mmCIF file of C-alpha atoms in Angstrom:
data_model
loop_
_atom_site.group_PDB
_atom_site.id
_atom_site.type_symbol
_atom_site.label_atom_id
_atom_site.label_comp_id
_atom_site.label_asym_id
_atom_site.label_seq_id
_atom_site.Cartn_x
_atom_site.Cartn_y
_atom_site.Cartn_z
ATOM 1 C CA UNK I 1 148.477 190.519 89.065
ATOM 2 C CA UNK I 2 149.976 187.704 86.969
ATOM 3 C CA UNK I 3 150.478 187.803 83.215
ATOM 4 C CA UNK I 4 147.453 185.540 82.756
ATOM 5 C CA UNK I 5 145.341 187.830 84.942
ATOM 6 C CA UNK I 6 146.603 190.816 82.969
ATOM 7 C CA UNK I 7 145.594 189.217 79.667
ATOM 8 C CA UNK I 8 142.152 188.306 81.028
ATOM 9 C CA UNK I 9 141.679 191.883 82.229
ATOM 10 C CA UNK I 10 142.789 193.133 78.827
ATOM 11 C CA UNK I 11 140.270 190.880 77.099
ATOM 12 C CA UNK I 12 137.456 192.114 79.350
ATOM 13 C CA UNK I 13 138.368 195.740 78.644
ATOM 14 C CA UNK I 14 138.592 195.088 74.914
ATOM 15 C CA UNK I 15 135.191 193.389 74.785
ATOM 16 C CA UNK I 16 133.623 196.222 76.779
ATOM 17 C CA UNK I 17 135.132 198.724 74.352
ATOM 18 C CA UNK I 18 133.772 196.810 71.364
ATOM 19 C CA UNK I 19 130.309 196.722 72.920
ATOM 20 C CA UNK I 20 130.412 200.459 73.536
ATOM 21 C CA UNK I 21 131.577 201.082 69.975
ATOM 22 C CA UNK I 22 128.645 199.050 68.632
ATOM 23 C CA UNK I 23 126.107 201.051 70.633
ATOM 24 C CA UNK I 24 127.729 204.344 69.627
ATOM 25 C CA UNK I 25 127.845 203.449 65.933
ATOM 26 C CA UNK I 26 124.219 202.307 65.794
ATOM 27 C CA UNK I 27 123.069 205.524 67.424
ATOM 28 C CA UNK I 28 125.323 207.683 65.235
ATOM 29 C CA UNK I 29 124.102 206.064 62.013
ATOM 30 C CA UNK I 30 120.512 206.736 63.064
ATOM 31 C CA UNK I 31 121.333 210.371 63.855
ATOM 32 C CA UNK I 32 123.159 211.021 60.584
ATOM 33 C CA UNK I 33 121.598 208.811 57.901
ATOM 34 C CA UNK I 34 117.866 209.149 58.565
ATOM 35 C CA UNK I 35 116.772 212.479 57.079
ATOM 36 C CA UNK I 36 113.940 213.020 59.562
ATOM 37 C CA UNK I 37 116.165 212.333 62.549
ATOM 38 C CA UNK I 38 119.066 214.362 61.157
ATOM 39 C CA UNK I 39 116.808 217.395 60.671
ATOM 40 C CA UNK I 40 116.153 217.369 64.423
ATOM 41 C CA UNK I 41 119.823 216.975 65.372
ATOM 42 C CA UNK I 42 121.532 219.922 67.117
ATOM 43 C CA UNK I 43 124.903 218.729 65.734
ATOM 44 C CA UNK I 44 123.895 218.443 62.067
ATOM 45 C CA UNK I 45 126.007 221.456 61.013
ATOM 46 C CA UNK I 46 129.735 222.218 61.115
ATOM 47 C CA UNK I 47 131.914 222.374 63.082
ATOM 48 C CA UNK I 48 130.095 219.642 65.007
ATOM 49 C CA UNK I 49 129.286 217.533 61.946
ATOM 50 C CA UNK I 50 132.949 217.280 60.906
ATOM 51 C CA UNK I 51 133.775 215.435 64.125
ATOM 52 C CA UNK I 52 130.704 213.212 63.904
ATOM 53 C CA UNK I 53 131.419 212.361 60.260
ATOM 54 C CA UNK I 54 135.012 211.440 61.096
ATOM 55 C CA UNK I 55 134.157 209.097 63.951
ATOM 56 C CA UNK I 56 131.205 207.599 62.110
ATOM 57 C CA UNK I 57 133.749 205.849 59.858
ATOM 58 C CA UNK I 58 136.870 205.561 62.029
ATOM 59 C CA UNK I 59 135.205 203.963 65.066
ATOM 60 C CA UNK I 60 133.793 200.976 63.131
ATOM 61 C CA UNK I 61 137.116 200.531 61.308
ATOM 62 C CA UNK I 62 138.953 200.308 64.640
ATOM 63 C CA UNK I 63 136.264 198.038 66.061
ATOM 64 C CA UNK I 64 136.545 195.703 63.070
ATOM 65 C CA UNK I 65 140.324 195.283 63.239
ATOM 66 C CA UNK I 66 140.179 194.842 67.025
ATOM 67 C CA UNK I 67 137.501 192.149 66.690
ATOM 68 C CA UNK I 68 139.496 190.360 63.975
ATOM 69 C CA UNK I 69 142.573 190.356 66.190
ATOM 70 C CA UNK I 70 140.655 188.479 68.857
ATOM 71 C CA UNK I 71 140.516 185.567 66.394
ATOM 72 C CA UNK I 72 144.285 185.086 66.790
ATOM 73 C CA UNK I 73 144.439 185.997 70.474
ATOM 74 C CA UNK I 74 146.259 182.784 71.425
ATOM 75 C CA UNK I 75 148.965 183.129 68.765
ATOM 76 C CA UNK I 76 152.571 183.925 69.792
ATOM 77 C CA UNK I 77 153.164 187.484 70.974
ATOM 78 C CA UNK I 78 150.399 187.700 73.562
ATOM 79 C CA UNK I 79 152.043 190.415 75.666
ATOM 80 C CA UNK I 80 152.489 192.774 72.704
ATOM 81 C CA UNK I 81 149.054 191.880 71.365
ATOM 82 C CA UNK I 82 147.318 192.706 74.640
ATOM 83 C CA UNK I 83 149.085 196.053 75.059
ATOM 84 C CA UNK I 84 148.624 197.128 71.456
ATOM 85 C CA UNK I 85 144.961 196.129 71.355
ATOM 86 C CA UNK I 86 144.189 197.932 74.597
ATOM 87 C CA UNK I 87 145.885 201.020 73.148
ATOM 88 C CA UNK I 88 143.669 200.711 70.055
ATOM 89 C CA UNK I 89 140.591 200.448 72.285
ATOM 90 C CA UNK I 90 141.763 203.527 74.174
ATOM 91 C CA UNK I 91 142.087 205.422 70.876
ATOM 92 C CA UNK I 92 138.608 204.276 69.838
ATOM 93 C CA UNK I 93 137.038 205.314 73.136
ATOM 94 C CA UNK I 94 138.876 208.644 72.942
ATOM 95 C CA UNK I 95 137.257 209.277 69.554
ATOM 96 C CA UNK I 96 133.875 208.332 70.993
ATOM 97 C CA UNK I 97 134.389 210.646 73.962
ATOM 98 C CA UNK I 98 135.496 213.504 71.701
ATOM 99 C CA UNK I 99 132.367 213.067 69.606
ATOM 100 C CA UNK I 100 130.085 212.969 72.638
ATOM 101 C CA UNK I 101 131.714 216.120 74.017
ATOM 102 C CA UNK I 102 131.245 217.828 70.643
ATOM 103 C CA UNK I 103 127.579 216.846 70.568
ATOM 104 C CA UNK I 104 127.016 218.109 74.104
ATOM 105 C CA UNK I 105 128.590 221.412 73.028
ATOM 106 C CA UNK I 106 126.128 221.557 70.137
ATOM 107 C CA UNK I 107 123.217 220.870 72.477
ATOM 108 C CA UNK I 108 124.292 223.653 74.841
ATOM 109 C CA UNK I 109 124.866 226.094 71.976
ATOM 110 C CA UNK I 110 121.820 225.318 69.835
ATOM 111 C CA UNK I 111 119.191 223.689 72.056
ATOM 112 C CA UNK I 112 116.841 226.718 71.956
ATOM 113 C CA UNK I 113 116.597 226.283 68.179
ATOM 114 C CA UNK I 114 115.661 222.601 68.326
ATOM 115 C CA UNK I 115 112.654 220.885 69.856
ATOM 116 C CA UNK I 116 110.429 217.929 69.206
ATOM 117 C CA UNK I 117 110.323 214.212 69.823
ATOM 118 C CA UNK I 118 113.379 213.299 67.760
ATOM 119 C CA UNK I 119 115.498 215.988 69.367
ATOM 120 C CA UNK I 120 114.563 214.597 72.777
ATOM 121 C CA UNK I 121 115.365 211.074 71.578
ATOM 122 C CA UNK I 122 118.774 212.181 70.305
ATOM 123 C CA UNK I 123 119.645 213.980 73.516
ATOM 124 C CA UNK I 124 118.491 210.948 75.493
ATOM 125 C CA UNK I 125 120.708 208.731 73.350
ATOM 126 C CA UNK I 126 123.588 211.140 73.874
ATOM 127 C CA UNK I 127 123.122 210.899 77.642
ATOM 128 C CA UNK I 128 122.930 207.098 77.490
ATOM 129 C CA UNK I 129 126.090 206.852 75.379
ATOM 130 C CA UNK I 130 127.901 209.168 77.776
ATOM 131 C CA UNK I 131 126.928 207.011 80.744
ATOM 132 C CA UNK I 132 127.987 203.801 78.970
ATOM 133 C CA UNK I 133 131.322 205.248 77.854
ATOM 134 C CA UNK I 134 132.397 206.330 81.333
ATOM 135 C CA UNK I 135 133.028 202.827 82.816
ATOM 136 C CA UNK I 136 135.097 201.765 79.801
ATOM 137 C CA UNK I 137 137.197 204.929 80.042
ATOM 138 C CA UNK I 138 137.705 204.377 83.779
ATOM 139 C CA UNK I 139 138.769 200.771 83.131
ATOM 140 C CA UNK I 140 141.332 201.898 80.583
ATOM 141 C CA UNK I 141 142.753 204.528 82.956
ATOM 142 C CA UNK I 142 142.990 202.004 85.798
ATOM 143 C CA UNK I 143 144.938 199.602 83.632
ATOM 144 C CA UNK I 144 147.393 202.349 82.717
ATOM 145 C CA UNK I 145 147.867 203.350 86.370
ATOM 146 C CA UNK I 146 148.363 199.727 87.432
ATOM 147 C CA UNK I 147 151.122 199.189 84.904
ATOM 148 C CA UNK I 148 152.840 202.365 86.026
ATOM 149 C CA UNK I 149 152.792 201.292 89.698
ATOM 150 C CA UNK I 150 153.865 197.760 88.936
ATOM 151 C CA UNK I 151 156.865 198.987 86.994
ATOM 152 C CA UNK I 152 156.114 196.548 84.183
ATOM 153 C CA UNK I 153 155.041 199.061 81.601
ATOM 154 C CA UNK I 154 157.880 199.282 79.155
ATOM 155 C CA UNK I 155 158.675 201.961 76.656
ATOM 156 C CA UNK I 156 155.933 201.614 74.065
ATOM 157 C CA UNK I 157 157.991 202.964 71.212
ATOM 158 C CA UNK I 158 158.237 200.413 68.461
ATOM 159 C CA UNK I 159 161.731 199.104 69.356
ATOM 160 C CA UNK I 160 159.858 197.318 72.193
ATOM 161 C CA UNK I 161 157.325 195.622 69.905
ATOM 162 C CA UNK I 162 158.257 192.201 68.544
ATOM 163 C CA UNK I 163 154.811 191.536 67.042
ATOM 164 C CA UNK I 164 152.357 193.761 65.194
ATOM 165 C CA UNK I 165 148.849 193.604 63.743
ATOM 166 C CA UNK I 166 150.184 192.934 60.265
ATOM 167 C CA UNK I 167 151.832 189.746 61.487
ATOM 168 C CA UNK I 168 148.534 188.662 63.012
ATOM 169 C CA UNK I 169 146.756 189.429 59.731
ATOM 170 C CA UNK I 170 149.212 187.149 57.923
ATOM 171 C CA UNK I 171 148.647 184.454 60.553
ATOM 172 C CA UNK I 172 144.880 184.768 60.056
ATOM 173 C CA UNK I 173 145.110 184.724 56.251
ATOM 174 C CA UNK I 174 147.078 181.487 56.371
ATOM 175 C CA UNK I 175 143.878 179.814 57.569
ATOM 176 C CA UNK I 176 142.081 180.800 54.357
ATOM 177 C CA UNK I 177 143.050 178.698 51.313
ATOM 178 C CA UNK I 178 142.461 181.492 48.800
ATOM 179 C CA UNK I 179 144.699 183.941 50.679
ATOM 180 C CA UNK I 180 147.324 181.478 51.870
ATOM 181 C CA UNK I 181 149.585 181.931 48.839
ATOM 182 C CA UNK I 182 149.339 185.732 48.887
ATOM 183 C CA UNK I 183 149.893 186.288 52.605
ATOM 184 C CA UNK I 184 153.331 185.472 53.882
ATOM 185 C CA UNK I 185 156.382 186.974 55.599
ATOM 186 C CA UNK I 186 157.638 188.453 52.318
ATOM 187 C CA UNK I 187 154.335 190.266 51.730
ATOM 188 C CA UNK I 188 154.321 191.556 55.308
ATOM 189 C CA UNK I 189 157.897 192.829 54.985
ATOM 190 C CA UNK I 190 156.985 194.555 51.706
ATOM 191 C CA UNK I 191 154.148 196.400 53.463
ATOM 192 C CA UNK I 192 156.379 197.374 56.396
ATOM 193 C CA UNK I 193 159.006 198.854 54.071
ATOM 194 C CA UNK I 194 156.357 200.826 52.165
ATOM 195 C CA UNK I 195 153.963 201.627 55.000
ATOM 196 C CA UNK I 196 153.557 205.288 54.049
ATOM 197 C CA UNK I 197 152.648 204.371 50.479
ATOM 198 C CA UNK I 198 150.212 201.715 51.677
ATOM 199 C CA UNK I 199 148.555 204.168 54.069
ATOM 200 C CA UNK I 200 148.217 206.735 51.287
ATOM 201 C CA UNK I 201 146.682 204.233 48.839
ATOM 202 C CA UNK I 202 144.222 202.984 51.455
ATOM 203 C CA UNK I 203 143.314 206.574 52.313
ATOM 204 C CA UNK I 204 142.636 207.461 48.685
ATOM 205 C CA UNK I 205 140.500 204.347 48.152
ATOM 206 C CA UNK I 206 138.466 204.957 51.300
ATOM 207 C CA UNK I 207 138.089 208.635 50.444
ATOM 208 C CA UNK I 208 136.927 207.799 46.929
ATOM 209 C CA UNK I 209 134.245 205.479 48.294
ATOM 210 C CA UNK I 210 132.990 208.024 50.828
ATOM 211 C CA UNK I 211 133.144 210.948 48.392
ATOM 212 C CA UNK I 212 131.381 208.957 45.691
ATOM 213 C CA UNK I 213 128.605 207.988 48.073
ATOM 214 C CA UNK I 214 128.183 211.604 49.185
ATOM 215 C CA UNK I 215 128.199 212.891 45.614
ATOM 216 C CA UNK I 216 125.497 210.425 44.606
ATOM 217 C CA UNK I 217 123.446 210.898 47.765
ATOM 218 C CA UNK I 218 123.552 214.689 47.619
ATOM 219 C CA UNK I 219 123.439 214.814 43.788
ATOM 220 C CA UNK I 220 126.595 216.871 43.463
ATOM 221 C CA UNK I 221 127.638 217.836 39.936
ATOM 222 C CA UNK I 222 130.416 220.388 40.493
ATOM 223 C CA UNK I 223 133.709 218.572 39.701
ATOM 224 C CA UNK I 224 135.738 221.104 41.702
ATOM 225 C CA UNK I 225 133.619 220.528 44.799
ATOM 226 C CA UNK I 226 133.883 216.758 44.410
ATOM 227 C CA UNK I 227 137.651 217.007 43.946
ATOM 228 C CA UNK I 228 137.951 219.173 47.051
ATOM 229 C CA UNK I 229 135.871 216.696 49.048
ATOM 230 C CA UNK I 230 138.108 213.853 47.855
ATOM 231 C CA UNK I 231 141.252 215.700 48.946
ATOM 232 C CA UNK I 232 139.834 216.608 52.365
ATOM 233 C CA UNK I 233 138.608 213.059 52.965
ATOM 234 C CA UNK I 234 141.962 211.630 51.875
ATOM 235 C CA UNK I 235 143.918 213.876 54.235
ATOM 236 C CA UNK I 236 141.572 212.969 57.086
ATOM 237 C CA UNK I 237 142.002 209.242 56.431
ATOM 238 C CA UNK I 238 145.780 209.575 56.092
ATOM 239 C CA UNK I 239 146.039 211.394 59.417
ATOM 240 C CA UNK I 240 143.923 208.653 60.990
ATOM 241 C CA UNK I 241 146.226 205.946 59.580
ATOM 242 C CA UNK I 242 149.457 207.591 60.716
ATOM 243 C CA UNK I 243 148.252 208.634 64.155
ATOM 244 C CA UNK I 244 146.546 205.286 64.696
ATOM 245 C CA UNK I 245 149.720 203.457 63.736
ATOM 246 C CA UNK I 246 151.736 205.604 66.133
ATOM 247 C CA UNK I 247 149.335 204.750 68.960
ATOM 248 C CA UNK I 248 148.641 201.065 68.393
ATOM 249 C CA UNK I 249 151.471 199.777 66.193
ATOM 250 C CA UNK I 250 149.410 198.295 63.370
ATOM 251 C CA UNK I 251 152.485 198.079 61.127
ATOM 252 C CA UNK I 252 155.959 197.887 62.667
ATOM 253 C CA UNK I 253 158.047 200.016 60.360
ATOM 254 C CA UNK I 254 161.802 199.836 59.598
ATOM 255 C CA UNK I 255 164.255 202.562 60.676
ATOM 256 C CA UNK I 256 163.534 206.078 59.424
ATOM 257 C CA UNK I 257 165.875 209.030 59.149
ATOM 258 C CA UNK I 258 165.280 212.266 60.996
ATOM 259 C CA UNK I 259 164.270 214.059 57.814
ATOM 260 C CA UNK I 260 161.744 211.316 57.031
ATOM 261 C CA UNK I 261 160.202 211.640 60.491
ATOM 262 C CA UNK I 262 159.990 215.411 60.124
ATOM 263 C CA UNK I 263 158.311 215.054 56.741
ATOM 264 C CA UNK I 264 155.721 212.643 58.118
ATOM 265 C CA UNK I 265 155.053 214.813 61.180
ATOM 266 C CA UNK I 266 154.551 217.799 58.881
ATOM 267 C CA UNK I 267 152.130 215.811 56.722
ATOM 268 C CA UNK I 268 150.096 214.794 59.769
ATOM 269 C CA UNK I 269 150.007 218.376 61.048
ATOM 270 C CA UNK I 270 148.879 219.635 57.644
ATOM 271 C CA UNK I 271 146.163 216.970 57.375
ATOM 272 C CA UNK I 272 144.814 217.858 60.809
ATOM 273 C CA UNK I 273 144.879 221.561 59.904
ATOM 274 C CA UNK I 274 142.830 220.908 56.778
ATOM 275 C CA UNK I 275 140.187 219.140 58.854
ATOM 276 C CA UNK I 276 140.129 221.937 61.417
ATOM 277 C CA UNK I 277 139.905 224.628 58.732
ATOM 278 C CA UNK I 278 137.046 222.734 57.098
ATOM 279 C CA UNK I 279 135.173 222.541 60.375
ATOM 280 C CA UNK I 280 135.634 226.235 61.212
ATOM 281 C CA UNK I 281 135.656 227.633 57.671
ATOM 282 C CA UNK I 282 132.773 230.036 58.294
ATOM 283 C CA UNK I 283 134.594 231.459 61.309
ATOM 284 C CA UNK I 284 137.976 231.701 59.567
ATOM 285 C CA UNK I 285 136.814 233.133 56.258
ATOM 286 C CA UNK I 286 136.062 236.678 57.558
ATOM 287 C CA UNK I 287 139.751 236.907 58.517
ATOM 288 C CA UNK I 288 140.822 236.517 54.869
ATOM 289 C CA UNK I 289 137.859 237.501 52.720
ATOM 290 C CA UNK I 290 134.595 239.353 52.605
ATOM 291 C CA UNK I 291 131.048 238.120 52.304
ATOM 292 C CA UNK I 292 129.865 234.551 52.660
ATOM 293 C CA UNK I 293 132.108 231.647 51.721
ATOM 294 C CA UNK I 294 130.232 230.264 48.703
ATOM 295 C CA UNK I 295 132.974 229.840 46.099
ATOM 296 C CA UNK I 296 134.631 226.428 45.809
ATOM 297 C CA UNK I 297 138.014 227.942 44.813
ATOM 298 C CA UNK I 298 137.874 230.173 47.913
ATOM 299 C CA UNK I 299 136.946 227.164 50.044
ATOM 300 C CA UNK I 300 139.839 225.162 48.626
ATOM 301 C CA UNK I 301 142.277 228.043 49.066
ATOM 302 C CA UNK I 302 141.251 228.509 52.696
ATOM 303 C CA UNK I 303 141.323 224.885 53.793
ATOM 304 C CA UNK I 304 144.182 223.515 51.691
ATOM 305 C CA UNK I 305 146.162 226.695 52.269
ATOM 306 C CA UNK I 306 145.795 226.186 56.013
ATOM 307 C CA UNK I 307 147.122 222.647 55.631
ATOM 308 C CA UNK I 308 150.084 223.682 53.482
ATOM 309 C CA UNK I 309 151.003 226.544 55.821
ATOM 310 C CA UNK I 310 150.799 224.293 58.878
ATOM 311 C CA UNK I 311 152.997 221.676 57.224
ATOM 312 C CA UNK I 312 155.661 224.223 56.319
ATOM 313 C CA UNK I 313 155.634 225.784 59.795
ATOM 314 C CA UNK I 314 155.829 222.356 61.450
ATOM 315 C CA UNK I 315 158.809 221.370 59.310
ATOM 316 C CA UNK I 316 160.538 224.674 60.059
ATOM 317 C CA UNK I 317 160.065 224.163 63.803
ATOM 318 C CA UNK I 318 161.319 220.575 63.737
ATOM 319 C CA UNK I 319 164.297 220.972 61.405
ATOM 320 C CA UNK I 320 166.633 222.559 64.004
ATOM 321 C CA UNK I 321 166.221 219.438 66.137
ATOM 322 C CA UNK I 322 167.645 217.060 63.544
ATOM 323 C CA UNK I 323 171.245 217.751 64.552
ATOM 324 C CA UNK I 324 170.565 216.781 68.174
ATOM 325 C CA UNK I 325 168.008 214.049 67.450
ATOM 326 C CA UNK I 326 168.494 210.422 68.603
ATOM 327 C CA UNK I 327 169.397 207.693 66.095
ATOM 328 C CA UNK I 328 166.943 207.021 63.269
ATOM 329 C CA UNK I 329 163.525 206.051 64.518
ATOM 330 C CA UNK I 330 162.132 202.616 63.792
ATOM 331 C CA UNK I 331 158.895 200.859 64.508
ATOM 332 C CA UNK I 332 160.306 197.593 65.734
ATOM 333 C CA UNK I 333 161.344 194.259 64.295
ATOM 334 C CA UNK I 334 158.019 192.504 64.207
ATOM 335 C CA UNK I 335 157.688 188.899 63.193
ATOM 336 C CA UNK I 336 154.957 187.832 60.803
#
């Protein structure tokens, strides 16, 4: 397979992934936002709903940035662009598959408690989404196996990337008169040097929007509950940003010391632990308290405590490796 054939195959896989993401998102919005339909959903409660809520927002975000990158598909850096975008599609389809598996688990666990037309429609949609996802997943796996056999698949750590998504965003913004003066190599380099700060700010802004919408929609008035929701949503978004960047190379970052890498790994582990503790809070609470978990301070102590403990343990496990670690990690020398 030539490079041109490889890029055409990548484009076909990417477009198939975007189509699948569109079908999944439309069906998920129907299942979660319409009150009548949601009442008939077997996966309306935690821990299932935590996964569905996460992918309801992360899948369209990935789909949007992937679609925008297709607008600069012919720009320099095609080899990196194809590999990175396929990796992003693989991450998106993995999230879709995880959600579908979670929903099937809910159906198997709770189907006797649910019946009616809308429940049947939801289960039918779940089956249809599962069938549509399978070919895209198979295509992604075949591409990975082909690269391994051909011996052309390089080390995908960022020292191998010469181009990143941020550079493509700058290239795209140069076509827009209003953004032309703001988007340039200097701005891209500033973001690369402060990627962690940028990810955190974006996470807080996205979390504030989601939390505000939930507070208004559910008429929440408890400031402690709203604050807890904001923190949980922020940690979820931050984990998504960091893990997504590690998979697809959205921002090629400068060299980082071993201690910096350990700190970031600990943050990611803690963020994931907070999400897991939130999903399984009713199961975990009997291990630490008595009665039902109805107090917001108890809820915050359980979930945020789980995140803090996981972060500390992760750092303690990784620290002994710093003395024997390779040179400082870096995310490549991308060109804008």
